PDB file of C-alpha atoms in Angstrom:
ATOM      1  CA  MET A  30      62.357-102.690  -6.909  1.00 34.00           C
ATOM      2  CA  LEU A  31      59.482-105.001  -7.717  1.00 41.00           C
ATOM      3  CA  PHE A  32      57.553-102.764 -10.101  1.00 40.00           C
ATOM      4  CA  ARG A  33      58.801-100.476 -12.820  1.00 41.00           C
ATOM      5  CA  PRO A  34      59.195 -96.735 -12.079  1.00 37.00           C
ATOM      6  CA  TYR A  35      56.208 -95.817 -14.258  1.00 35.00           C
ATOM      7  CA  LEU A  36      53.943 -97.443 -11.675  1.00 40.00           C
ATOM      8  CA  ARG A  37      54.497 -94.404  -9.450  1.00 40.00           C
ATOM      9  CA  LYS A  38      52.790 -92.094 -11.910  1.00 43.00           C
ATOM     10  CA  LYS A  39      49.270 -90.865 -11.263  1.00 54.00           C
ATOM     11  CA  ARG A  40      47.932 -93.337 -13.809  1.00 60.00           C
ATOM     12  CA  PHE A  41      49.895 -96.512 -14.262  1.00 79.00           C
ATOM     13  CA  THR A  42      49.945 -99.446 -16.625  1.00 89.00           C
ATOM     14  CA  MET A  43      50.803-103.011 -15.767  1.00 94.00           C
ATOM     15  CA  ASP A  44      51.957-105.984 -17.808  1.00 96.00           C
ATOM     16  CA  ILE A  45      49.548-108.751 -16.854  1.00 97.00           C
ATOM     17  CA  VAL A  46      49.351-112.512 -17.366  1.00 97.00           C
ATOM     18  CA  LEU A  47      45.899-114.050 -17.011  1.00 97.00           C
ATOM     19  CA  ILE A  48      45.812-117.666 -15.918  1.00 97.00           C
ATOM     20  CA  GLY A  49      42.346-118.854 -16.832  1.00 94.00           C
ATOM     21  CA  SER A  50      39.845-118.026 -19.558  1.00 91.00           C
ATOM     22  CA  GLY A  51      36.511-118.624 -17.864  1.00 88.00           C
ATOM     23  CA  ASN A  52      33.762-116.286 -16.707  1.00 87.00           C
ATOM     24  CA  VAL A  53      35.689-114.182 -14.178  1.00 88.00           C
ATOM     25  CA  ALA A  54      38.881-114.137 -16.252  1.00 92.00           C
ATOM     26  CA  SER A  55      36.978-112.955 -19.325  1.00 91.00           C
ATOM     27  CA  HIS A  56      35.371-109.990 -17.559  1.00 89.00           C
ATOM     28  CA  LEU A  57      38.601-109.029 -15.810  1.00 93.00           C
ATOM     29  CA  ALA A  58      40.569-109.221 -19.049  1.00 94.00           C
ATOM     30  CA  ARG A  59      38.151-106.881 -20.806  1.00 92.00           C
ATOM     31  CA  VAL A  60      37.992-104.290 -18.030  1.00 93.00           C
ATOM     32  CA  LEU A  61      41.766-104.309 -17.494  1.00 95.00           C
ATOM     33  CA  TYR A  62      42.351-103.957 -21.224  1.00 94.00           C
ATOM     34  CA  ALA A  63      39.870-101.075 -21.350  1.00 92.00           C
ATOM     35  CA  ALA A  64      41.826 -99.428 -18.499  1.00 92.00           C
ATOM     36  CA  LYS A  65      44.910 -99.498 -20.765  1.00 93.00           C
ATOM     37  CA  HIS A  66      46.762-102.261 -18.970  1.00 95.00           C
ATOM     38  CA  GLN A  67      48.722-104.637 -21.196  1.00 95.00           C
ATOM     39  CA  ILE A  68      47.498-108.229 -21.170  1.00 96.00           C
ATOM     40  CA  LEU A  69      50.612-110.137 -22.246  1.00 97.00           C
ATOM     41  CA  GLN A  70      49.258-113.684 -22.155  1.00 97.00           C
ATOM     42  CA  VAL A  71      46.119-115.686 -21.530  1.00 97.00           C
ATOM     43  CA  TYR A  72      46.639-119.248 -20.304  1.00 96.00           C
ATOM     44  CA  SER A  73      44.139-122.087 -20.554  1.00 95.00           C
ATOM     45  CA  ARG A  74      44.580-125.845 -20.631  1.00 93.00           C
ATOM     46  CA  THR A  75      42.459-125.675 -23.790  1.00 94.00           C
ATOM     47  CA  ILE A  76      44.337-123.548 -26.306  1.00 95.00           C
ATOM     48  CA  ASP A  77      41.183-122.664 -28.253  1.00 94.00           C
ATOM     49  CA  ASN A  78      39.667-121.096 -25.120  1.00 94.00           C
ATOM     50  CA  ALA A  79      42.865-119.166 -24.454  1.00 95.00           C
ATOM     51  CA  HIS A  80      42.950-117.967 -28.056  1.00 96.00           C
ATOM     52  CA  ILE A  81      39.357-116.671 -28.022  1.00 94.00           C
ATOM     53  CA  LEU A  82      39.945-114.456 -24.974  1.00 94.00           C
ATOM     54  CA  ALA A  83      43.488-113.473 -25.978  1.00 95.00           C
ATOM     55  CA  LYS A  84      42.228-112.224 -29.318  1.00 95.00           C
ATOM     56  CA  GLU A  85      39.794-109.864 -27.539  1.00 94.00           C
ATOM     57  CA  VAL A  86      42.574-108.198 -25.538  1.00 95.00           C
ATOM     58  CA  ASN A  87      45.447-108.366 -28.020  1.00 95.00           C
ATOM     59  CA  ALA A  88      47.375-110.955 -25.995  1.00 96.00           C
ATOM     60  CA  ASP A  89      49.248-114.164 -26.732  1.00 96.00           C
ATOM     61  CA  SER A  90      47.512-117.453 -25.967  1.00 96.00           C
ATOM     62  CA  ILE A  91      49.334-120.294 -24.208  1.00 96.00           C
ATOM     63  CA  ASP A  92      48.398-123.731 -22.897  1.00 95.00           C
ATOM     64  CA  GLU A  93      51.588-124.595 -20.978  1.00 95.00           C
ATOM     65  CA  LEU A  94      52.341-123.012 -17.599  1.00 95.00           C
ATOM     66  CA  GLN A  95      56.047-123.067 -18.329  1.00 94.00           C
ATOM     67  CA  GLN A  96      55.366-120.685 -21.235  1.00 96.00           C
ATOM     68  CA  ILE A  97      54.384-117.941 -18.777  1.00 96.00           C
ATOM     69  CA  ASP A  98      56.316-114.702 -19.162  1.00 96.00           C
ATOM     70  CA  VAL A  99      58.248-114.395 -15.894  1.00 95.00           C
ATOM     71  CA  GLN A 100      58.842-110.645 -16.356  1.00 94.00           C
ATOM     72  CA  ALA A 101      55.208-109.516 -15.967  1.00 96.00           C
ATOM     73  CA  ASP A 102      54.065-107.178 -13.174  1.00 96.00           C
ATOM     74  CA  LEU A 103      50.895-109.046 -12.239  1.00 97.00           C
ATOM     75  CA  TYR A 104      49.697-112.651 -12.550  1.00 98.00           C
ATOM     76  CA  ILE A 105      45.969-113.230 -12.066  1.00 97.00           C
ATOM     77  CA  LEU A 106      44.855-116.788 -11.355  1.00 96.00           C
ATOM     78  CA  SER A 107      41.182-117.050 -12.206  1.00 93.00           C
ATOM     79  CA  ILE A 108      40.624-120.799 -12.185  1.00 90.00           C
ATOM     80  CA  LYS A 109      38.574-123.424 -10.356  1.00 88.00           C
ATOM     81  CA  ASP A 110      39.210-123.474  -6.607  1.00 88.00           C
ATOM     82  CA  ASP A 111      40.129-127.158  -6.560  1.00 89.00           C
ATOM     83  CA  ALA A 112      42.751-126.643  -9.290  1.00 91.00           C
ATOM     84  CA  MET A 113      44.472-123.720  -7.555  1.00 93.00           C
ATOM     85  CA  ALA A 114      47.125-125.583  -5.563  1.00 93.00           C
ATOM     86  CA  GLU A 115      48.161-127.733  -8.525  1.00 94.00           C
ATOM     87  CA  VAL A 116      48.482-124.759 -10.877  1.00 95.00           C
ATOM     88  CA  VAL A 117      50.450-122.764  -8.305  1.00 95.00           C
ATOM     89  CA  GLU A 118      52.860-125.666  -7.861  1.00 95.00           C
ATOM     90  CA  GLN A 119      53.438-125.939 -11.617  1.00 95.00           C
ATOM     91  CA  MET A 120      53.960-122.224 -12.256  1.00 96.00           C
ATOM     92  CA  PRO A 121      57.493-120.945 -12.836  1.00 96.00           C
ATOM     93  CA  ASP A 122      59.117-118.659 -10.294  1.00 94.00           C
ATOM     94  CA  VAL A 123      58.136-115.042 -10.916  1.00 94.00           C
ATOM     95  CA  ASN A 124      58.965-111.765  -9.196  1.00 87.00           C
ATOM     96  CA  GLY A 125      55.706-110.016 -10.062  1.00 96.00           C
ATOM     97  CA  LEU A 126      52.641-109.931  -7.842  1.00 97.00           C
ATOM     98  CA  VAL A 127      50.618-113.169  -8.021  1.00 98.00           C
ATOM     99  CA  VAL A 128      46.936-112.976  -7.081  1.00 97.00           C
ATOM    100  CA  HIS A 129      43.888-115.203  -7.266  1.00 96.00           C
ATOM    101  CA  THR A 130      40.249-114.166  -7.668  1.00 93.00           C
ATOM    102  CA  ALA A 131      38.538-116.742  -5.431  1.00 90.00           C
ATOM    103  CA  GLY A 132      36.261-116.002  -2.512  1.00 88.00           C
ATOM    104  CA  SER A 133      36.767-119.158  -0.447  1.00 87.00           C
ATOM    105  CA  VAL A 134      40.459-119.867  -1.083  1.00 91.00           C
ATOM    106  CA  SER A 135      42.984-118.574   1.444  1.00 93.00           C
ATOM    107  CA  VAL A 136      45.647-116.139   0.298  1.00 95.00           C
ATOM    108  CA  ASP A 137      48.188-118.597   1.728  1.00 95.00           C
ATOM    109  CA  VAL A 138      47.782-120.925  -1.262  1.00 96.00           C
ATOM    110  CA  LEU A 139      50.096-118.485  -3.070  1.00 97.00           C
ATOM    111  CA  SER A 140      52.725-118.299  -0.319  1.00 96.00           C
ATOM    112  CA  ARG A 141      55.454-119.951  -2.398  1.00 95.00           C
ATOM    113  CA  PHE A 142      55.753-116.629  -4.239  1.00 96.00           C
ATOM    114  CA  LYS A 143      57.550-113.597  -2.842  1.00 95.00           C
ATOM    115  CA  ASN A 144      54.661-111.241  -3.592  1.00 97.00           C
ATOM    116  CA  TYR A 145      51.085-112.492  -3.503  1.00 97.00           C
ATOM    117  CA  GLY A 146      47.525-111.515  -2.748  1.00 97.00           C
ATOM    118  CA  VAL A 147      43.848-111.650  -3.687  1.00 96.00           C
ATOM    119  CA  LEU A 148      41.778-109.569  -6.104  1.00 96.00           C
ATOM    120  CA  TYR A 149      38.199-110.787  -5.585  1.00 93.00           C
ATOM    121  CA  PRO A 150      35.432-109.188  -7.668  1.00 92.00           C
ATOM    122  CA  PHE A 151      32.253-109.999  -5.762  1.00 87.00           C
ATOM    123  CA  GLN A 152      29.671-110.807  -8.408  1.00 84.00           C
ATOM    124  CA  THR A 153      28.209-113.734 -10.302  1.00 71.00           C
ATOM    125  CA  PHE A 154      29.728-113.862 -13.771  1.00 70.00           C
ATOM    126  CA  ILE A 155      28.683-115.260 -17.136  1.00 63.00           C
ATOM    127  CA  LYS A 156      31.031-114.680 -20.075  1.00 60.00           C
ATOM    128  CA  SER A 157      28.450-113.173 -22.405  1.00 59.00           C
ATOM    129  CA  ALA A 158      26.616-111.044 -19.814  1.00 61.00           C
ATOM    130  CA  GLU A 159      26.982-107.266 -19.916  1.00 69.00           C
ATOM    131  CA  LEU A 160      28.018-105.966 -16.489  1.00 71.00           C
ATOM    132  CA  GLN A 161      28.639-102.496 -15.149  1.00 80.00           C
ATOM    133  CA  PHE A 162      31.961-103.462 -13.628  1.00 83.00           C
ATOM    134  CA  ASP A 163      32.490-100.236 -11.691  1.00 86.00           C
ATOM    135  CA  THR A 164      29.518-101.140  -9.453  1.00 86.00           C
ATOM    136  CA  ILE A 165      31.026-104.506  -8.488  1.00 89.00           C
ATOM    137  CA  PRO A 166      32.702-104.588  -5.044  1.00 92.00           C
ATOM    138  CA  ILE A 167      36.328-105.707  -5.145  1.00 94.00           C
ATOM    139  CA  LEU A 168      37.968-107.207  -2.063  1.00 95.00           C
ATOM    140  CA  VAL A 169      41.749-107.306  -1.788  1.00 96.00           C
ATOM    141  CA  GLU A 170      44.295-108.967   0.463  1.00 96.00           C
ATOM    142  CA  ALA A 171      48.073-109.199   0.203  1.00 97.00           C
ATOM    143  CA  ASN A 172      51.127-110.428   2.048  1.00 96.00           C
ATOM    144  CA  THR A 173      52.623-106.940   2.452  1.00 96.00           C
ATOM    145  CA  THR A 174      51.295-103.440   2.940  1.00 96.00           C
ATOM    146  CA  ALA A 175      52.920-102.336  -0.326  1.00 96.00           C
ATOM    147  CA  ASN A 176      51.241-105.119  -2.302  1.00 97.00           C
ATOM    148  CA  ALA A 177      47.892-104.368  -0.668  1.00 96.00           C
ATOM    149  CA  SER A 178      48.261-100.691  -1.612  1.00 96.00           C
ATOM    150  CA  LEU A 179      48.994-101.633  -5.204  1.00 96.00           C
ATOM    151  CA  LEU A 180      45.926-103.877  -5.393  1.00 96.00           C
ATOM    152  CA  MET A 181      43.785-101.149  -3.831  1.00 96.00           C
ATOM    153  CA  ARG A 182      45.076 -98.733  -6.466  1.00 95.00           C
ATOM    154  CA  LEU A 183      44.341-101.172  -9.264  1.00 95.00           C
ATOM    155  CA  GLY A 184      40.925-102.008  -7.816  1.00 94.00           C
ATOM    156  CA  ASN A 185      39.993 -98.340  -7.613  1.00 93.00           C
ATOM    157  CA  GLU A 186      40.603 -98.037 -11.340  1.00 92.00           C
ATOM    158  CA  LEU A 187      38.021-100.734 -11.960  1.00 92.00           C
ATOM    159  CA  SER A 188      35.375-100.213  -9.281  1.00 91.00           C
ATOM    160  CA  LYS A 189      33.799 -97.566  -7.080  1.00 91.00           C
ATOM    161  CA  ARG A 190      33.901 -99.874  -4.059  1.00 92.00           C
ATOM    162  CA  VAL A 191      37.203-101.496  -3.086  1.00 95.00           C
ATOM    163  CA  LEU A 192      38.090-102.703   0.389  1.00 93.00           C
ATOM    164  CA  GLN A 193      40.571-104.923   2.146  1.00 95.00           C
ATOM    165  CA  ALA A 194      39.266-108.172   3.619  1.00 93.00           C
ATOM    166  CA  SER A 195      40.970-111.165   5.220  1.00 93.00           C
ATOM    167  CA  SER A 196      40.650-114.709   3.897  1.00 91.00           C
ATOM    168  CA  GLU A 197      38.234-115.479   6.742  1.00 92.00           C
ATOM    169  CA  GLN A 198      36.060-112.474   5.877  1.00 94.00           C
ATOM    170  CA  ARG A 199      36.002-113.407   2.198  1.00 90.00           C
ATOM    171  CA  GLY A 200      35.035-116.946   3.150  1.00 89.00           C
ATOM    172  CA  ALA A 201      32.068-115.660   5.140  1.00 93.00           C
ATOM    173  CA  LEU A 202      31.066-113.394   2.265  1.00 91.00           C
ATOM    174  CA  HIS A 203      31.241-116.307  -0.155  1.00 88.00           C
ATOM    175  CA  ILE A 204      28.995-118.443   2.042  1.00 92.00           C
ATOM    176  CA  SER A 205      26.556-115.537   2.223  1.00 93.00           C
ATOM    177  CA  ALA A 206      26.652-115.273  -1.565  1.00 90.00           C
ATOM    178  CA  VAL A 207      25.856-118.962  -1.959  1.00 91.00           C
ATOM    179  CA  PHE A 208      22.692-118.420   0.095  1.00 93.00           C
ATOM    180  CA  ALA A 209      21.746-115.104  -1.525  1.00 91.00           C
ATOM    181  CA  CYS A 210      22.565-116.030  -5.125  1.00 90.00           C
ATOM    182  CA  ASN A 211      23.232-119.698  -5.884  1.00 91.00           C
ATOM    183  CA  PHE A 212      20.587-121.152  -3.588  1.00 94.00           C
ATOM    184  CA  VAL A 213      18.085-118.466  -4.598  1.00 94.00           C
ATOM    185  CA  ASN A 214      18.654-119.287  -8.262  1.00 95.00           C
ATOM    186  CA  HIS A 215      18.033-122.962  -7.497  1.00 96.00           C
ATOM    187  CA  MET A 216      14.779-121.937  -5.839  1.00 96.00           C
ATOM    188  CA  TYR A 217      13.858-120.236  -9.132  1.00 96.00           C
ATOM    189  CA  ARG A 218      14.553-123.501 -10.895  1.00 96.00           C
ATOM    190  CA  LEU A 219      12.344-125.469  -8.506  1.00 95.00           C
ATOM    191  CA  GLY A 220       9.611-122.839  -8.910  1.00 95.00           C
ATOM    192  CA  GLU A 221       9.926-123.189 -12.673  1.00 96.00           C
ATOM    193  CA  ASP A 222       9.545-126.968 -12.367  1.00 94.00           C
ATOM    194  CA  VAL A 223       6.364-126.571 -10.308  1.00 93.00           C
ATOM    195  CA  LEU A 224       4.913-124.194 -12.908  1.00 94.00           C
ATOM    196  CA  LYS A 225       5.810-126.534 -15.763  1.00 93.00           C
ATOM    197  CA  GLU A 226       3.870-129.297 -14.012  1.00 89.00           C
ATOM    198  CA  SER A 227       0.852-126.979 -14.033  1.00 91.00           C
ATOM    199  CA  GLY A 228       1.349-125.797 -17.612  1.00 94.00           C
ATOM    200  CA  LEU A 229       2.160-122.203 -16.637  1.00 95.00           C
ATOM    201  CA  PRO A 230       5.129-120.073 -17.818  1.00 95.00           C
ATOM    202  CA  PHE A 231       7.987-119.049 -15.517  1.00 96.00           C
ATOM    203  CA  GLU A 232       7.582-115.467 -16.770  1.00 96.00           C
ATOM    204  CA  LEU A 233       4.622-115.100 -14.411  1.00 95.00           C
ATOM    205  CA  LEU A 234       7.166-114.909 -11.570  1.00 95.00           C
ATOM    206  CA  HIS A 235       9.242-112.109 -13.127  1.00 96.00           C
ATOM    207  CA  PRO A 236       7.409-109.173 -11.461  1.00 95.00           C
ATOM    208  CA  LEU A 237       7.508-110.980  -8.107  1.00 94.00           C
ATOM    209  CA  ILE A 238      11.229-111.709  -8.436  1.00 94.00           C
ATOM    210  CA  LYS A 239      11.972-108.068  -9.303  1.00 93.00           C
ATOM    211  CA  GLU A 240       9.925-106.724  -6.395  1.00 94.00           C
ATOM    212  CA  THR A 241      11.510-109.166  -3.940  1.00 93.00           C
ATOM    213  CA  ALA A 242      15.018-108.170  -5.061  1.00 92.00           C
ATOM    214  CA  ASN A 243      14.194-104.457  -4.924  1.00 93.00           C
ATOM    215  CA  LYS A 244      12.666-104.820  -1.479  1.00 93.00           C
ATOM    216  CA  VAL A 245      15.807-106.246   0.147  1.00 90.00           C
ATOM    217  CA  LEU A 246      17.759-103.291  -1.258  1.00 90.00           C
ATOM    218  CA  ARG A 247      15.528-101.002   0.797  1.00 93.00           C
ATOM    219  CA  MET A 248      15.172-102.980   4.027  1.00 92.00           C
ATOM    220  CA  SER A 249      16.560-105.900   5.999  1.00 93.00           C
ATOM    221  CA  PRO A 250      15.573-109.353   4.692  1.00 91.00           C
ATOM    222  CA  SER A 251      14.169-110.125   8.134  1.00 91.00           C
ATOM    223  CA  VAL A 252      11.696-107.254   7.679  1.00 91.00           C
ATOM    224  CA  ALA A 253      10.974-108.061   4.039  1.00 89.00           C
ATOM    225  CA  GLN A 254      10.004-111.694   4.698  1.00 91.00           C
ATOM    226  CA  THR A 255       6.417-112.572   3.717  1.00 91.00           C
ATOM    227  CA  GLY A 256       4.503-115.745   2.906  1.00 91.00           C
ATOM    228  CA  PRO A 257       2.706-118.528   4.745  1.00 92.00           C
ATOM    229  CA  ALA A 258       5.788-119.537   6.772  1.00 93.00           C
ATOM    230  CA  SER A 259       6.320-115.980   8.040  1.00 91.00           C
ATOM    231  CA  ARG A 260       2.690-116.042   9.259  1.00 90.00           C
ATOM    232  CA  ASN A 261       3.037-119.651  10.444  1.00 92.00           C
ATOM    233  CA  ASP A 262      -0.074-120.428   8.420  1.00 92.00           C
ATOM    234  CA  GLN A 263      -0.055-124.189   8.912  1.00 93.00           C
ATOM    235  CA  GLN A 264      -3.205-124.754   6.864  1.00 93.00           C
ATOM    236  CA  ILE A 265      -1.638-123.291   3.688  1.00 91.00           C
ATOM    237  CA  ILE A 266       1.720-124.904   4.427  1.00 92.00           C
ATOM    238  CA  GLN A 267       0.123-128.349   4.669  1.00 94.00           C
ATOM    239  CA  LYS A 268      -1.870-127.720   1.490  1.00 92.00           C
ATOM    240  CA  HIS A 269       1.356-126.919  -0.376  1.00 94.00           C
ATOM    241  CA  LEU A 270       3.056-130.026   0.986  1.00 93.00           C
ATOM    242  CA  ASN A 271       0.098-132.128  -0.138  1.00 93.00           C
ATOM    243  CA  GLN A 272       0.320-130.634  -3.639  1.00 91.00           C
ATOM    244  CA  LEU A 273       3.998-131.573  -3.752  1.00 92.00           C
ATOM    245  CA  GLU A 274       3.222-135.201  -2.992  1.00 91.00           C
ATOM    246  CA  GLY A 275       5.336-137.399  -5.261  1.00 89.00           C
ATOM    247  CA  GLN A 276       8.060-134.732  -5.561  1.00 91.00           C
ATOM    248  CA  GLU A 277       9.969-135.856  -2.490  1.00 93.00           C
ATOM    249  CA  GLU A 278      13.080-133.711  -2.884  1.00 95.00           C
ATOM    250  CA  THR A 279      11.135-130.509  -3.577  1.00 94.00           C
ATOM    251  CA  GLN A 280       8.730-131.316  -0.764  1.00 94.00           C
ATOM    252  CA  GLN A 281      11.642-131.815   1.658  1.00 95.00           C
ATOM    253  CA  ILE A 282      13.244-128.506   0.627  1.00 94.00           C
ATOM    254  CA  TYR A 283       9.894-126.739   1.116  1.00 94.00           C
ATOM    255  CA  ARG A 284       9.588-128.242   4.593  1.00 94.00           C
ATOM    256  CA  ILE A 285      13.158-127.376   5.643  1.00 95.00           C
ATOM    257  CA  LEU A 286      12.892-123.765   4.448  1.00 94.00           C
ATOM    258  CA  THR A 287       9.462-123.347   6.011  1.00 95.00           C
ATOM    259  CA  ASP A 288      10.727-124.631   9.381  1.00 95.00           C
ATOM    260  CA  SER A 289      13.696-122.271   9.175  1.00 95.00           C
ATOM    261  CA  ILE A 290      11.510-119.230   8.470  1.00 93.00           C
ATOM    262  CA  VAL A 291       9.096-120.123  11.282  1.00 93.00           C
ATOM    263  CA  LYS A 292      12.005-120.575  13.712  1.00 92.00           C
ATOM    264  CA  HIS A 293      13.617-117.257  12.767  1.00 91.00           C
ATOM    265  CA  ASN A 294      10.290-115.463  13.223  1.00 84.00           C
ATOM    266  CA  GLU A 295       9.730-116.771  16.749  1.00 75.00           C
TER     267      GLU A 295
END
């Protein structure tokens, strides 16, 4: 049997090894520890980083993959996407369930293990930020029905919304998140730059940002769209482009986004 008999109880505990000490790993470590799971080890290439997180969750800190406890129930790889294959190759053979937390990495990267899957908390994470973790959707995938059931059970301890999703579905969700979060945040940065040029504070945009975010929670973004591009107001659009003269990159982004909005409103 892969997991210990106590895992069949109504509430179970797991011995967990965390591989990574960054933003996602830090939040997962805290919420798993709070749920009474045992974090055995925290791995990081930088031992100081491993030690900081390990101290929070009463775990051992390690900086060598060969130091991993091979008797754990669950191994969570929460590392950079482009480092995943290398880390997997260097890990010792383990019988426990090995999962990663990435949105755009296929579950198959872990196929050298007997039991593997994905535990993907869908949120943007910063180590120091306070998050209500039980509101964060968790997407799971696994190589067997039994492993998927275990991850669903674990996910339901941590979040109110847990669902199974294939690697292709998670990839699409991750692309969507890049548009809805990462690109949007970069737009904030460009807006901040424009305001700085005019000697105005970014805080002036706060009410607008809040209302825009609240609006798309109530209606489709296609319905919520406003602005000169949605009206195809070429006079205002050209005025803005003229004001951005000398800021070629920002001007080009404005033009591309404007053209896209006009096209989607046709």
